[in-house]
């Protein structure tokens, strides 16, 4: 598995709103791209090169907030409605 627990998520969640939005944007790109999603699920790794090249997502963001991005993708693609409210981009 991904070896991510809720306690870790609280620690790795981006504090700055701008940074959190960038991390959520990276997660959204993965969740809405079948190939990237499949890559994540099969390899348990973020597709950094594609995110950087195709979507211009800053590598620092994906490296620093890897667990947060992965957890966000998993919440999005598995329709965990209760948890989605915690990652909503409208929250500050």
PDB file of C-alpha atoms in Angstrom:
ATOM      1  CA  UNK A   1       0.000   0.000   0.000  1.00  0.00           C
ATOM      2  CA  UNK A   2       0.857   3.643   0.253  1.00  0.00           C
ATOM      3  CA  UNK A   3       1.642   3.545   3.992  1.00  0.00           C
ATOM      4  CA  UNK A   4      -0.116   6.822   4.780  1.00  0.00           C
ATOM      5  CA  UNK A   5      -2.111   7.365   7.955  1.00  0.00           C
ATOM      6  CA  UNK A   6      -4.287  10.253   9.096  1.00  0.00           C
ATOM      7  CA  UNK A   7      -1.779  11.405  11.695  1.00  0.00           C
ATOM      8  CA  UNK A   8       0.890  11.762   8.997  1.00  0.00           C
ATOM      9  CA  UNK A   9      -1.532  13.641   6.761  1.00  0.00           C
ATOM     10  CA  UNK A  10      -2.059  16.304   9.389  1.00  0.00           C
ATOM     11  CA  UNK A  11       1.703  16.789   9.535  1.00  0.00           C
ATOM     12  CA  UNK A  12       2.325  16.891   5.770  1.00  0.00           C
ATOM     13  CA  UNK A  13      -0.657  19.030   4.771  1.00  0.00           C
ATOM     14  CA  UNK A  14       0.528  22.300   3.181  1.00  0.00           C
ATOM     15  CA  UNK A  15       0.003  25.187   5.609  1.00  0.00           C
ATOM     16  CA  UNK A  16      -0.099  28.016   3.056  1.00  0.00           C
ATOM     17  CA  UNK A  17      -3.318  28.271   1.057  1.00  0.00           C
ATOM     18  CA  UNK A  18      -1.427  28.871  -2.221  1.00  0.00           C
ATOM     19  CA  UNK A  19       0.745  25.794  -1.689  1.00  0.00           C
ATOM     20  CA  UNK A  20      -2.264  23.692  -0.684  1.00  0.00           C
ATOM     21  CA  UNK A  21      -4.063  24.734  -3.867  1.00  0.00           C
ATOM     22  CA  UNK A  22      -1.008  23.773  -5.962  1.00  0.00           C
ATOM     23  CA  UNK A  23      -0.845  20.356  -4.295  1.00  0.00           C
ATOM     24  CA  UNK A  24      -4.586  19.875  -4.819  1.00  0.00           C
ATOM     25  CA  UNK A  25      -4.194  20.899  -8.457  1.00  0.00           C
ATOM     26  CA  UNK A  26      -1.524  18.213  -8.909  1.00  0.00           C
ATOM     27  CA  UNK A  27      -3.859  15.669  -7.303  1.00  0.00           C
ATOM     28  CA  UNK A  28      -6.712  16.749  -9.562  1.00  0.00           C
ATOM     29  CA  UNK A  29      -4.538  16.345 -12.668  1.00  0.00           C
ATOM     30  CA  UNK A  30      -3.717  12.786 -11.642  1.00  0.00           C
ATOM     31  CA  UNK A  31      -7.294  11.923 -10.651  1.00  0.00           C
ATOM     32  CA  UNK A  32      -8.664  13.143 -13.998  1.00  0.00           C
ATOM     33  CA  UNK A  33      -5.993  11.525 -16.179  1.00  0.00           C
ATOM     34  CA  UNK A  34      -6.542   7.774 -16.535  1.00  0.00           C
ATOM     35  CA  UNK A  35      -2.903   7.012 -17.401  1.00  0.00           C
ATOM     36  CA  UNK A  36      -1.488   9.034 -14.502  1.00  0.00           C
ATOM     37  CA  UNK A  37      -3.976   7.475 -12.120  1.00  0.00           C
ATOM     38  CA  UNK A  38      -3.100   3.991 -13.305  1.00  0.00           C
ATOM     39  CA  UNK A  39       0.616   4.774 -12.935  1.00  0.00           C
ATOM     40  CA  UNK A  40       0.080   5.944  -9.355  1.00  0.00           C
ATOM     41  CA  UNK A  41      -1.947   2.877  -8.407  1.00  0.00           C
ATOM     42  CA  UNK A  42       0.439   0.394 -10.045  1.00  0.00           C
ATOM     43  CA  UNK A  43       3.780   1.888  -9.018  1.00  0.00           C
ATOM     44  CA  UNK A  44       2.745   3.632  -5.768  1.00  0.00           C
ATOM     45  CA  UNK A  45       4.698   6.657  -7.027  1.00  0.00           C
ATOM     46  CA  UNK A  46       3.752  10.082  -8.321  1.00  0.00           C
ATOM     47  CA  UNK A  47       4.287  10.523 -12.082  1.00  0.00           C
ATOM     48  CA  UNK A  48       6.599  13.506 -11.462  1.00  0.00           C
ATOM     49  CA  UNK A  49       8.042  13.822 -14.974  1.00  0.00           C
ATOM     50  CA  UNK A  50       4.593  13.992 -16.563  1.00  0.00           C
ATOM     51  CA  UNK A  51       3.265  16.397 -13.942  1.00  0.00           C
ATOM     52  CA  UNK A  52       6.284  18.619 -14.469  1.00  0.00           C
ATOM     53  CA  UNK A  53       6.361  18.469 -18.263  1.00  0.00           C
ATOM     54  CA  UNK A  54       2.724  18.205 -19.319  1.00  0.00           C
ATOM     55  CA  UNK A  55       1.053  20.136 -16.492  1.00  0.00           C
ATOM     56  CA  UNK A  56       3.885  22.446 -15.306  1.00  0.00           C
ATOM     57  CA  UNK A  57       3.485  21.302 -11.701  1.00  0.00           C
ATOM     58  CA  UNK A  58       6.482  22.385  -9.610  1.00  0.00           C
ATOM     59  CA  UNK A  59       8.666  19.393  -8.677  1.00  0.00           C
ATOM     60  CA  UNK A  60       9.251  20.874  -5.222  1.00  0.00           C
ATOM     61  CA  UNK A  61       5.520  20.670  -4.539  1.00  0.00           C
ATOM     62  CA  UNK A  62       5.273  17.023  -5.598  1.00  0.00           C
ATOM     63  CA  UNK A  63       8.379  16.055  -3.628  1.00  0.00           C
ATOM     64  CA  UNK A  64       7.504  17.908  -0.444  1.00  0.00           C
ATOM     65  CA  UNK A  65       3.784  17.058  -0.366  1.00  0.00           C
ATOM     66  CA  UNK A  66       3.868  13.602  -1.960  1.00  0.00           C
ATOM     67  CA  UNK A  67       1.793  11.888   0.744  1.00  0.00           C
ATOM     68  CA  UNK A  68      -0.789  14.677   0.784  1.00  0.00           C
ATOM     69  CA  UNK A  69      -1.141  14.549  -3.015  1.00  0.00           C
ATOM     70  CA  UNK A  70      -1.452  10.752  -3.060  1.00  0.00           C
ATOM     71  CA  UNK A  71      -4.062  10.777  -0.274  1.00  0.00           C
ATOM     72  CA  UNK A  72      -6.000  13.500  -2.096  1.00  0.00           C
ATOM     73  CA  UNK A  73      -5.994  11.481  -5.332  1.00  0.00           C
ATOM     74  CA  UNK A  74      -7.200   8.370  -3.499  1.00  0.00           C
ATOM     75  CA  UNK A  75     -10.024  10.335  -1.872  1.00  0.00           C
ATOM     76  CA  UNK A  76     -11.040  11.811  -5.247  1.00  0.00           C
ATOM     77  CA  UNK A  77     -11.027   8.583  -7.252  1.00  0.00           C
ATOM     78  CA  UNK A  78     -12.686   6.451  -4.578  1.00  0.00           C
ATOM     79  CA  UNK A  79     -15.558   8.862  -3.934  1.00  0.00           C
ATOM     80  CA  UNK A  80     -14.994   9.166  -0.209  1.00  0.00           C
ATOM     81  CA  UNK A  81     -17.616  11.899   0.056  1.00  0.00           C
ATOM     82  CA  UNK A  82     -17.127  12.509   3.771  1.00  0.00           C
ATOM     83  CA  UNK A  83     -13.372  12.966   3.325  1.00  0.00           C
ATOM     84  CA  UNK A  84     -13.777  15.128   0.206  1.00  0.00           C
ATOM     85  CA  UNK A  85     -15.062  17.968   2.366  1.00  0.00           C
ATOM     86  CA  UNK A  86     -11.637  18.111   4.033  1.00  0.00           C
ATOM     87  CA  UNK A  87      -9.775  18.598   0.759  1.00  0.00           C
ATOM     88  CA  UNK A  88     -12.221  20.915  -0.944  1.00  0.00           C
ATOM     89  CA  UNK A  89     -10.429  23.778  -2.676  1.00  0.00           C
ATOM     90  CA  UNK A  90     -13.040  26.183  -1.314  1.00  0.00           C
ATOM     91  CA  UNK A  91     -11.828  25.654   2.265  1.00  0.00           C
ATOM     92  CA  UNK A  92      -9.070  27.910   3.514  1.00  0.00           C
TER      93      UNK A  92
END
